[in-house]
N, CA, C and O atoms as a Tinker XYZ file with bonds, in Angstrom:
   412  protein
     1  N     -7.506000    3.203000    3.657000    73     2
     2  CA    -5.345000    2.745000    3.539000    64     1     3
     3  C     -5.580000    1.466000    2.457000    63     2     4     5
     4  O     -5.443000    1.769000    1.272000    81     3
     5  N     -5.965000   -0.112000    2.803000    73     3     6
     6  CA    -5.713000   -0.945000    1.936000    64     5     7
     7  C     -6.519000   -1.123000    0.880000    63     6     8     9
     8  O     -6.526000   -2.022000    0.039000    81     7
     9  N     -7.481000    0.217000    1.060000    73     7    10
    10  CA    -7.905000   -0.056000   -0.741000    64     9    11
    11  C     -6.832000    0.810000   -1.565000    63    10    12    13
    12  O     -6.377000    0.287000   -2.582000    81    11
    13  N     -6.506000    1.763000   -1.299000    73    11    14
    14  CA    -5.508000    2.435000   -1.923000    64    13    15
    15  C     -3.991000    1.548000   -2.476000    63    14    16    17
    16  O     -3.139000    1.849000   -3.312000    81    15
    17  N     -4.175000    0.203000   -1.452000    73    15    18
    18  CA    -3.018000   -0.411000   -1.246000    64    17    19
    19  C     -3.255000   -1.823000   -2.638000    63    18    20    21
    20  O     -2.434000   -2.603000   -3.120000    81    19
    21  N     -4.293000   -1.686000   -2.823000    73    19    22
    22  CA    -4.729000   -2.790000   -3.480000    64    21    23
    23  C     -4.664000   -2.890000   -4.857000    63    22    24    25
    24  O     -4.892000   -3.839000   -5.607000    81    23
    25  N     -4.274000   -1.626000   -5.088000    73    23    26
    26  CA    -4.053000   -1.651000   -6.805000    64    25    27
    27  C     -2.214000   -1.642000   -6.949000    63    26    28    29
    28  O     -1.350000   -0.985000   -6.368000    81    27
    29  N     -2.166000   -2.621000   -7.928000    73    27    30
    30  CA    -0.427000   -3.155000   -8.098000    64    29    31
    31  C      0.122000   -1.356000   -8.508000    63    30    32    33
    32  O      1.089000   -0.897000   -7.900000    81    31
    33  N     -0.457000   -0.685000   -9.337000    73    31    34
    34  CA    -0.035000    0.577000  -10.164000    64    33    35
    35  C      0.244000    1.320000   -8.751000    63    34    36    37
    36  O      1.373000    1.809000   -8.799000    81    35
    37  N     -0.354000    1.563000   -7.580000    73    35    38
    38  CA    -0.402000    2.501000   -6.798000    64    37    39
    39  C      0.724000    1.812000   -5.621000    63    38    40    41
    40  O      1.185000    2.439000   -4.667000    81    39
    41  N      0.878000    1.071000   -5.795000    73    39    42
    42  CA     2.091000   -0.375000   -4.867000    64    41    43
    43  C      3.481000    0.321000   -5.834000    63    42    44    45
    44  O      4.460000    0.735000   -5.215000    81    43
    45  N      3.452000    0.378000   -7.024000    73    43    46
    46  CA     4.902000    0.355000   -7.506000    64    45    47
    47  C      4.479000    1.917000   -7.390000    63    46    48    49
    48  O      5.587000    2.397000   -7.152000    81    47
    49  N      3.642000    2.945000   -7.405000    73    47    50
    50  CA     4.343000    4.129000   -7.107000    64    49    51
    51  C      4.655000    4.774000   -5.906000    63    50    52    53
    52  O      5.071000    5.913000   -5.690000    81    51
    53  N      4.319000    3.631000   -4.992000    73    51    54
    54  CA     4.999000    3.800000   -3.585000    64    53    55
    55  C      6.707000    3.353000   -3.479000    63    54    56    57
    56  O      7.541000    3.970000   -2.817000    81    55
    57  N      6.976000    2.081000   -4.339000    73    55    58
    58  CA     8.223000    1.504000   -4.682000    64    57    59
    59  C      8.897000    2.770000   -4.973000    63    58    60    61
    60  O      9.868000    3.217000   -4.364000    81    59
    61  N      8.294000    3.301000   -5.954000    73    59    62
    62  CA     8.676000    4.456000   -7.175000    64    61    63
    63  C      9.422000    5.705000   -5.785000    63    62    64    65
    64  O     10.537000    6.224000   -5.839000    81    63
    65  N      8.790000    5.818000   -5.113000    73    63    66
    66  CA     8.897000    7.101000   -4.030000    64    65    67
    67  C      9.514000    6.757000   -2.960000    63    66    68    69
    68  O      9.937000    7.688000   -2.276000    81    67
    69  N      9.714000    5.621000   -2.569000    73    67    70
    70  CA    10.237000    5.130000   -1.524000    64    69    71
    71  C     11.879000    5.537000   -1.362000    63    70    72    73
    72  O     12.598000    5.592000   -0.365000    81    71
    73  N     12.099000    5.755000   -2.572000    73    71    74
    74  CA    13.805000    5.879000   -1.836000    64    73    75
    75  C     14.194000    7.335000   -2.434000    63    74    76    77
    76  O     15.404000    7.552000   -2.507000    81    75
    77  N     13.325000    8.353000   -2.869000    73    75    78
    78  CA    13.021000    9.386000   -3.660000    64    77    79
    79  C     12.607000   10.386000   -2.277000    63    78    80    81
    80  O     12.098000    9.982000   -1.231000    81    79
    81  N     13.056000   12.038000   -2.677000    73    79    82
    82  CA    12.225000   12.524000   -2.547000    64    81    83
    83  C     10.987000   13.332000   -3.094000    63    82    84    85
    84  O     10.091000   12.643000   -3.581000    81    83
    85  N     10.824000   14.617000   -3.081000    73    83    86
    86  CA     9.620000   15.186000   -3.869000    64    85    87
    87  C     10.480000   14.792000   -5.141000    63    86    88    89
    88  O     11.651000   14.784000   -5.520000    81    87
    89  N      8.500000   14.295000   -5.817000    73    87    90
    90  CA     8.889000   13.688000   -7.123000    64    89    91
    91  C      7.955000   14.384000   -8.215000    63    90    92    93
    92  O      6.778000   14.091000   -8.005000    81    91
    93  N      8.104000   15.088000   -9.148000    73    91    94
    94  CA     7.010000   15.559000  -10.022000    64    93    95
    95  C      6.052000   14.256000  -10.707000    63    94    96    97
    96  O      6.608000   13.300000  -11.246000    81    95
    97  N      4.480000   14.370000  -10.599000    73    95    98
    98  CA     3.797000   13.627000  -11.469000    64    97    99
    99  C      4.338000   13.041000  -12.606000    63    98   100   101
   100  O      3.997000   11.888000  -12.873000    81    99
   101  N      5.333000   13.791000  -13.515000    73    99   102
   102  CA     5.082000   13.444000  -14.922000    64   101   103
   103  C      6.786000   12.914000  -15.044000    63   102   104   105
   104  O      7.297000   12.678000  -16.139000    81   103
   105  N      7.469000   12.794000  -13.853000    73   103   106
   106  CA     8.703000   11.989000  -13.776000    64   105   107
   107  C      8.026000   10.276000  -13.473000    63   106   108   109
   108  O      8.165000    9.168000  -13.991000    81   107
   109  N      7.186000   10.916000  -12.234000    73   107   110
   110  CA     6.708000    9.475000  -11.852000    64   109   111
   111  C      5.775000    8.558000  -12.896000    63   110   112   113
   112  O      5.880000    7.335000  -12.803000    81   111
   113  N      5.033000    9.022000  -13.703000    73   111   114
   114  CA     4.317000    8.338000  -15.369000    64   113   115
   115  C      5.497000    8.197000  -15.983000    63   114   116   117
   116  O      5.474000    7.275000  -16.799000    81   115
   117  N      6.602000    8.806000  -15.897000    73   115   118
   118  CA     7.595000    7.949000  -17.228000    64   117   119
   119  C      7.908000    7.543000  -16.715000    63   118   120   121
   120  O      8.345000    6.694000  -17.492000    81   119
   121  N      8.376000    7.052000  -15.328000    73   119   122
   122  CA     9.031000    5.891000  -14.899000    64   121   123
   123  C      8.193000    4.644000  -14.696000    63   122   124   125
   124  O      8.719000    3.548000  -14.507000    81   123
   125  N      6.948000    4.817000  -14.735000    73   123   126
   126  CA     6.229000    3.911000  -14.540000    64   125   127
   127  C      5.488000    2.923000  -15.773000    63   126   128   129
   128  O      5.024000    1.784000  -15.821000    81   127
   129  N      5.658000    4.005000  -16.669000    73   127   130
   130  CA     4.553000    3.985000  -17.883000    64   129   131
   131  C      3.179000    4.256000  -17.711000    63   130   132   133
   132  O      2.305000    3.590000  -18.265000    81   131
   133  N      2.967000    5.170000  -16.994000    73   131   134
   134  CA     1.081000    5.015000  -16.621000    64   133   135
   135  C      1.009000    6.757000  -17.328000    63   134   136   137
   136  O      1.629000    7.819000  -17.294000    81   135
   137  N     -0.054000    6.204000  -17.864000    73   135   138
   138  CA    -0.693000    7.930000  -18.872000    64   137   139
   139  C     -0.993000    9.360000  -17.611000    63   138   140   141
   140  O     -1.208000    9.174000  -16.413000    81   139
   141  N     -0.933000   10.559000  -18.216000    73   139   142
   142  CA    -1.524000   10.832000  -16.775000    64   141   143
   143  C     -2.643000   11.913000  -16.191000    63   142   144   145
   144  O     -2.683000   12.914000  -15.475000    81   143
   145  N     -3.781000   10.811000  -17.185000    73   143   146
   146  CA    -4.661000   10.095000  -16.525000    64   145   147
   147  C     -5.265000    9.533000  -15.326000    63   146   148   149
   148  O     -5.890000    9.948000  -14.350000    81   147
   149  N     -4.740000    8.180000  -15.883000    73   147   150
   150  CA    -4.056000    7.216000  -14.586000    64   149   151
   151  C     -4.168000    7.466000  -13.517000    63   150   152   153
   152  O     -4.983000    7.390000  -12.597000    81   151
   153  N     -2.005000    8.204000  -14.013000    73   151   154
   154  CA    -1.641000    8.077000  -13.049000    64   153   155
   155  C     -2.127000    9.298000  -11.805000    63   154   156   157
   156  O     -1.622000    9.204000  -10.686000    81   155
   157  N     -3.132000   10.422000  -12.109000    73   155   158
   158  CA    -3.377000   11.403000  -11.292000    64   157   159
   159  C     -4.751000   10.816000  -10.324000    63   158   160   161
   160  O     -5.140000   11.296000   -9.259000    81   159
   161  N     -5.297000    9.691000  -11.033000    73   159   162
   162  CA    -6.308000    9.012000  -10.151000    64   161   163
   163  C     -5.188000    8.728000   -9.297000    63   162   164   165
   164  O     -4.996000    9.343000   -8.249000    81   163
   165  N     -4.354000    7.698000   -9.774000    73   163   166
   166  CA    -3.816000    6.616000   -8.367000    64   165   167
   167  C     -3.084000    7.667000   -7.195000    63   166   168   169
   168  O     -3.188000    7.524000   -5.976000    81   167
   169  N     -2.414000    8.620000   -7.814000    73   167   170
   170  CA    -2.491000    9.756000   -6.849000    64   169   171
   171  C     -3.343000   10.710000   -5.851000    63   170   172   173
   172  O     -3.117000   11.219000   -4.753000    81   171
   173  N     -4.097000   10.708000   -6.482000    73   171   174
   174  CA    -5.412000   11.162000   -6.155000    64   173   175
   175  C     -5.719000   10.188000   -4.560000    63   174   176   177
   176  O     -5.514000   10.678000   -3.449000    81   175
   177  N     -6.134000    9.041000   -4.746000    73   175   178
   178  CA    -6.396000    7.861000   -3.993000    64   177   179
   179  C     -5.241000    7.890000   -2.626000    63   178   180   181
   180  O     -5.393000    7.913000   -1.405000    81   179
   181  N     -3.959000    7.875000   -3.595000    73   179   182
   182  CA    -2.606000    7.364000   -2.457000    64   181   183
   183  C     -2.335000    8.784000   -1.691000    63   182   184   185
   184  O     -1.298000    8.909000   -1.039000    81   183
   185  N     -3.304000    9.876000   -1.782000    73   183   186
   186  CA    -3.317000   10.785000   -1.048000    64   185   187
   187  C     -4.211000   10.875000    0.249000    63   186   188   189
   188  O     -3.952000   10.933000    1.451000    81   187
   189  N     -5.306000   10.863000   -0.455000    73   187   190
   190  CA    -6.729000   11.217000    0.340000    64   189   191
   191  C     -6.780000    9.803000    1.743000    63   190   192   193
   192  O     -7.445000    9.767000    2.779000    81   191
   193  N     -5.307000    8.331000    0.905000    73   191   194
   194  CA    -5.057000    7.607000    2.312000    64   193   195
   195  C     -4.384000    7.619000    3.290000    63   194   196   197
   196  O     -4.290000    6.850000    4.247000    81   195
   197  N     -3.703000    8.919000    2.908000    73   195   198
   198  CA    -2.536000    9.446000    3.528000    64   197   199
   199  C     -0.786000    9.197000    3.016000    63   198   200   201
   200  O      0.285000    9.525000    3.527000    81   199
   201  N     -1.118000    8.551000    1.922000    73   199   202
   202  CA     0.135000    7.393000    1.688000    64   201   203
   203  C      1.736000    8.673000    0.790000    63   202   204   205
   204  O      2.965000    8.591000    0.779000    81   203
   205  N      0.868000    9.524000    0.291000    73   203   206
   206  CA     1.882000    9.861000    0.017000    64   205   207
   207  C      1.432000   11.783000    0.634000    63   206   208   209
   208  O      0.308000   12.141000    0.986000    81   207
   209  N      2.495000   12.542000    0.593000    73   207   210
   210  CA     2.102000   14.185000    0.989000    64   209   211
   211  C      2.536000   15.256000   -0.589000    63   210   212   213
   212  O      3.389000   14.800000   -1.350000    81   211
   213  N      2.258000   15.825000   -0.725000    73   211   214
   214  CA     2.689000   17.087000   -1.932000    64   213   215
   215  C      3.258000   17.939000   -1.877000    63   214   216   217
   216  O      3.767000   18.116000   -0.769000    81   215
   217  N      3.460000   18.648000   -2.593000    73   215   218
   218  CA     4.330000   20.456000   -2.348000    64   217   219
   219  C      4.070000   20.644000   -3.782000    63   218   220   221
   220  O      4.281000   19.839000   -4.689000    81   219
   221  N      3.473000   22.089000   -3.865000    73   219   222
   222  CA     3.918000   22.949000   -5.121000    64   221   223
   223  C      4.703000   23.658000   -5.158000    63   222   224   225
   224  O      5.120000   24.513000   -4.376000    81   223
   225  N      5.106000   23.162000   -6.615000    73   223   226
   226  CA     6.532000   24.277000   -7.225000    64   225   227
   227  C      5.658000   24.634000   -8.475000    63   226   228   229
   228  O      5.176000   23.817000   -9.260000    81   227
   229  N      5.522000   26.164000   -8.528000    73   227   230
   230  CA     5.111000   27.168000   -9.694000    64   229   231
   231  C      3.868000   25.854000   -9.981000    63   230   232   233
   232  O      3.063000   25.441000   -9.146000    81   231
   233  N      3.976000   25.531000  -10.979000    73   231   234
   234  CA     2.391000   25.086000  -11.970000    64   233   235
   235  C      2.395000   23.534000  -11.435000    63   234   236   237
   236  O      1.277000   23.056000  -11.245000    81   235
   237  N      3.716000   22.552000  -11.128000    73   235   238
   238  CA     3.612000   21.796000  -10.993000    64   237   239
   239  C      3.956000   20.808000   -9.300000    63   238   240   241
   240  O      4.873000   20.992000   -8.499000    81   239
   241  N      2.785000   19.759000   -9.248000    73   239   242
   242  CA     2.656000   19.009000   -8.152000    64   241   243
   243  C      3.844000   17.958000   -7.577000    63   242   244   245
   244  O      3.751000   16.978000   -8.317000    81   243
   245  N      4.557000   17.794000   -6.926000    73   243   246
   246  CA     5.490000   17.255000   -6.469000    64   245   247
   247  C      5.022000   16.319000   -5.394000    63   246   248   249
   248  O      4.139000   16.691000   -4.621000    81   247
   249  N      5.746000   14.717000   -5.264000    73   247   250
   250  CA     4.722000   13.932000   -4.417000    64   249   251
   251  C      6.018000   13.067000   -4.087000    63   250   252   253
   252  O      6.829000   12.570000   -4.869000    81   251
   253  N      5.951000   13.023000   -2.070000    73   251   254
   254  CA     6.535000   12.086000   -1.954000    64   253   255
   255  C      5.820000   11.098000   -0.678000    63   254   256   257
   256  O      4.895000   11.218000    0.126000    81   255
   257  N      6.611000   10.310000   -0.951000    73   255   258
   258  CA     6.161000    8.719000    0.399000    64   257   259
   259  C      6.006000    9.561000    1.738000    63   258   260   261
   260  O      6.762000   10.515000    1.921000    81   259
   261  N      5.094000    9.245000    2.623000    73   259   262
   262  CA     4.513000    9.287000    3.494000    64   261   263
   263  C      4.277000    8.439000    4.137000    63   262   264   265
   264  O      3.213000    7.823000    4.198000    81   263
   265  N      5.663000    8.197000    4.982000    73   263   266
   266  CA     5.131000    6.776000    5.758000    64   265   267
   267  C      4.519000    6.627000    7.239000    63   266   268   269
   268  O      4.246000    5.642000    7.923000    81   267
   269  N      4.415000    8.040000    7.453000    73   267   270
   270  CA     3.251000    7.793000    9.056000    64   269   271
   271  C      2.337000    6.652000    8.742000    63   270   272   273
   272  O      2.277000    5.678000    9.493000    81   271
   273  N      1.883000    6.712000    8.045000    73   271   274
   274  CA     0.333000    5.583000    8.157000    64   273   275
   275  C      0.648000    4.252000    7.492000    63   274   276   277
   276  O      0.047000    3.180000    7.551000    81   275
   277  N      1.611000    4.563000    6.927000    73   275   278
   278  CA     2.654000    2.676000    6.456000    64   277   279
   279  C      3.010000    2.578000    8.199000    63   278   280   281
   280  O      2.411000    1.612000    8.672000    81   279
   281  N      3.382000    2.922000    8.676000    73   279   282
   282  CA     3.995000    2.241000    9.889000    64   281   283
   283  C      3.190000    1.971000   10.748000    63   282   284   285
   284  O      3.242000    1.011000   11.517000    81   283
   285  N      2.162000    3.016000   10.672000    73   283   286
   286  CA     0.431000    2.466000   11.561000    64   285   287
   287  C      0.376000    0.854000   11.202000    63   286   288   289
   288  O      0.599000   -0.155000   11.872000    81   287
   289  N      0.012000    1.059000    9.970000    73   287   290
   290  CA    -0.757000   -0.031000    9.474000    64   289   291
   291  C      0.630000   -1.224000    9.665000    63   290   292   293
   292  O      0.181000   -2.367000    9.587000    81   291
   293  N      1.686000   -1.208000    9.820000    73   291   294
   294  CA     2.624000   -2.398000    9.781000    64   293   295
   295  C      2.256000   -2.537000   11.308000    63   294   296   297
   296  O      1.643000   -3.569000   11.582000    81   295
   297  N      2.485000   -1.802000   12.196000    73   295   298
   298  CA     1.893000   -1.995000   13.761000    64   297   299
   299  C      0.700000   -2.707000   14.128000    63   298   300   301
   300  O      0.731000   -3.769000   14.750000    81   299
   301  N     -0.132000   -2.254000   13.828000    73   299   302
   302  CA    -1.700000   -2.860000   13.355000    64   301   303
   303  C     -1.325000   -4.682000   12.558000    63   302   304   305
   304  O     -1.992000   -5.653000   12.917000    81   303
   305  N     -0.900000   -4.729000   12.162000    73   303   306
   306  CA    -0.845000   -6.081000   11.328000    64   305   307
   307  C     -0.039000   -6.844000   11.756000    63   306   308   309
   308  O     -0.189000   -8.032000   11.469000    81   307
   309  N      1.107000   -6.438000   12.598000    73   307   310
   310  CA     1.956000   -7.282000   13.089000    64   309   311
   311  C      0.931000   -7.716000   14.353000    63   310   312   313
   312  O      0.929000   -8.905000   14.673000    81   311
   313  N     -0.003000   -6.707000   15.130000    73   311   314
   314  CA    -0.751000   -7.053000   16.445000    64   313   315
   315  C     -1.197000   -7.897000   16.508000    63   314   316   317
   316  O     -1.136000   -8.656000   17.475000    81   315
   317  N     -2.474000   -8.263000   14.396000    73   315   318
   318  CA    -2.984000   -9.682000   14.789000    64   317   319
   319  C     -2.235000  -10.190000   14.537000    63   318   320   321
   320  O     -2.996000  -11.077000   14.151000    81   319
   321  N     -1.146000  -10.647000   14.299000    73   319   322
   322  CA    -0.644000  -11.998000   13.742000    64   321   323
   323  C     -0.484000  -12.824000   15.399000    63   322   324   325
   324  O     -0.058000  -12.331000   16.443000    81   323
   325  N     -0.995000  -14.219000   15.140000    73   323   326
   326  CA    -0.727000  -15.088000   16.423000    64   325   327
   327  C      0.762000  -14.494000   17.286000    63   326   328   329
   328  O      1.581000  -13.637000   16.954000    81   327
   329  N      0.689000  -15.179000   18.238000    73   327   330
   330  CA     1.818000  -14.765000   18.866000    64   329   331
   331  C      2.577000  -16.384000   19.516000    63   330   332   333
   332  O      3.752000  -16.467000   19.874000    81   331
   333  N      1.626000  -17.482000   19.538000    73   331   334
   334  CA     2.334000  -18.865000   19.319000    64   333   335
   335  C      2.703000  -19.811000   17.925000    63   334   336   337
   336  O      2.004000  -20.311000   17.044000    81   335
   337  N      3.595000  -19.795000   18.095000    73   335   338
   338  CA     4.101000  -20.539000   16.557000    64   337   339
   339  C      3.263000  -21.140000   15.955000    63   338   340   341
   340  O      2.824000  -20.715000   14.886000    81   339
   341  N      2.834000  -22.322000   16.537000    73   339   342
   342  CA     1.989000  -23.329000   15.927000    64   341   343
   343  C      0.571000  -22.841000   15.902000    63   342   344   345
   344  O     -0.297000  -23.652000   15.580000    81   343
   345  N      0.120000  -21.188000   16.310000    73   343   346
   346  CA    -1.136000  -21.129000   15.543000    64   345   347
   347  C     -1.222000  -19.944000   14.818000    63   346   348   349
   348  O     -2.107000  -19.094000   14.728000    81   347
   349  N      0.274000  -20.107000   14.141000    73   347   350
   350  CA     0.455000  -19.377000   13.063000    64   349   351
   351  C      0.684000  -20.509000   11.494000    63   350   352   353
   352  O      0.568000  -20.320000   10.283000    81   351
   353  N      1.022000  -21.587000   12.289000    73   351   354
   354  CA     1.261000  -23.057000   11.168000    64   353   355
   355  C     -0.500000  -23.978000   11.417000    63   354   356   357
   356  O     -0.943000  -24.659000   10.492000    81   355
   357  N     -0.952000  -23.893000   12.188000    73   355   358
   358  CA    -1.978000  -24.970000   12.237000    64   357   359
   359  C     -3.268000  -24.396000   11.494000    63   358   360   361
   360  O     -3.537000  -23.276000   11.062000    81   359
   361  N     -3.867000  -25.449000   11.514000    73   359   362
   362  CA    -5.200000  -25.403000   10.524000    64   361   363
   363  C     -5.992000  -24.187000   11.210000    63   362   364   365
   364  O     -5.415000  -23.740000   12.201000    81   363
   365  N     -7.017000  -23.662000   10.925000    73   363   366
   366  CA    -7.793000  -22.475000   10.916000    64   365   367
   367  C     -8.760000  -23.544000   11.606000    63   366   368   369
   368  O     -8.734000  -24.751000   11.367000    81   367
   369  N     -9.696000  -22.840000   12.586000    73   367   370
   370  CA   -10.741000  -23.338000   12.960000    64   369   371
   371  C    -11.479000  -23.722000   12.083000    63   370   372   373
   372  O    -11.502000  -24.943000   12.239000    81   371
   373  N    -12.238000  -23.417000   11.075000    73   371   374
   374  CA   -13.348000  -24.075000   10.270000    64   373   375
   375  C    -12.823000  -24.577000    9.436000    63   374   376   377
   376  O    -13.601000  -24.921000    8.547000    81   375
   377  N    -11.662000  -24.845000    9.235000    73   375   378
   378  CA   -10.733000  -25.771000    7.952000    64   377   379
   379  C    -11.500000  -27.550000    8.220000    63   378   380   381
   380  O    -11.637000  -28.449000    9.049000    81   379
   381  N    -11.786000  -27.163000    6.908000    73   379   382
   382  CA   -12.496000  -28.958000    6.682000    64   381   383
   383  C    -12.303000  -29.613000    7.085000    63   382   384   385
   384  O    -13.224000  -30.225000    7.625000    81   383
   385  N    -10.590000  -30.238000    7.242000    73   383   386
   386  CA    -9.676000  -30.804000    7.629000    64   385   387
   387  C     -9.617000  -31.323000    9.502000    63   386   388   389
   388  O     -9.132000  -32.275000   10.113000    81   387
   389  N    -10.568000  -29.825000    9.954000    73   387   390
   390  CA   -11.206000  -30.570000   11.462000    64   389   391
   391  C    -12.058000  -30.899000   11.735000    63   390   392   393
   392  O    -12.229000  -30.690000   12.936000    81   391
   393  N    -13.201000  -31.587000   11.076000    73   391   394
   394  CA   -14.350000  -31.600000   10.863000    64   393   395
   395  C    -14.159000  -33.109000   11.628000    63   394   396   397
   396  O    -13.001000  -33.446000   11.871000    81   395
   397  N    -15.279000  -34.032000   12.018000    73   395   398
   398  CA   -15.249000  -35.205000   12.525000    64   397   399
   399  C    -15.129000  -36.413000   10.928000    63   398   400   401
   400  O    -15.646000  -36.353000    9.812000    81   399
   401  N    -14.538000  -37.035000   11.344000    73   399   402
   402  CA   -14.938000  -38.242000    9.787000    64   401   403
   403  C    -16.228000  -38.895000    9.943000    63   402   404   405
   404  O    -16.716000  -39.236000   11.021000    81   403
   405  N    -16.720000  -39.037000    8.851000    73   403   406
   406  CA   -18.151000  -39.834000    8.773000    64   405   407
   407  C    -17.848000  -41.163000    8.859000    63   406   408   409
   408  O    -16.871000  -41.682000    8.319000    81   407
   409  N    -18.875000  -41.873000    9.698000    73   407   410
   410  CA   -18.963000  -42.991000    9.663000    64   409   411
   411  C    -19.367000  -44.036000    8.489000    63   410   412
   412  O    -19.386000  -45.245000    8.719000    81   411
């Protein structure tokens, strides 16, 4: 899932779908300026990651944001956050500033 989110165009697609119901692939491409072949690859990766769902209407495939996987990822990432405020702002244990000064 994180690999699918790594590309800016795929994140743009998800933002575009965020406030819409099922959208035709061509409409997504037109709105974002992404060509059909490139868009197809991005949508395929988003679908494989479970980030979008599809439905067929005649010869068209329509896409909609699937929040289940995103919600799970948000919970996972939130669980990785330090619980203490100073742990989030303090230096990392391997930070060079933590090494003893040379004499």
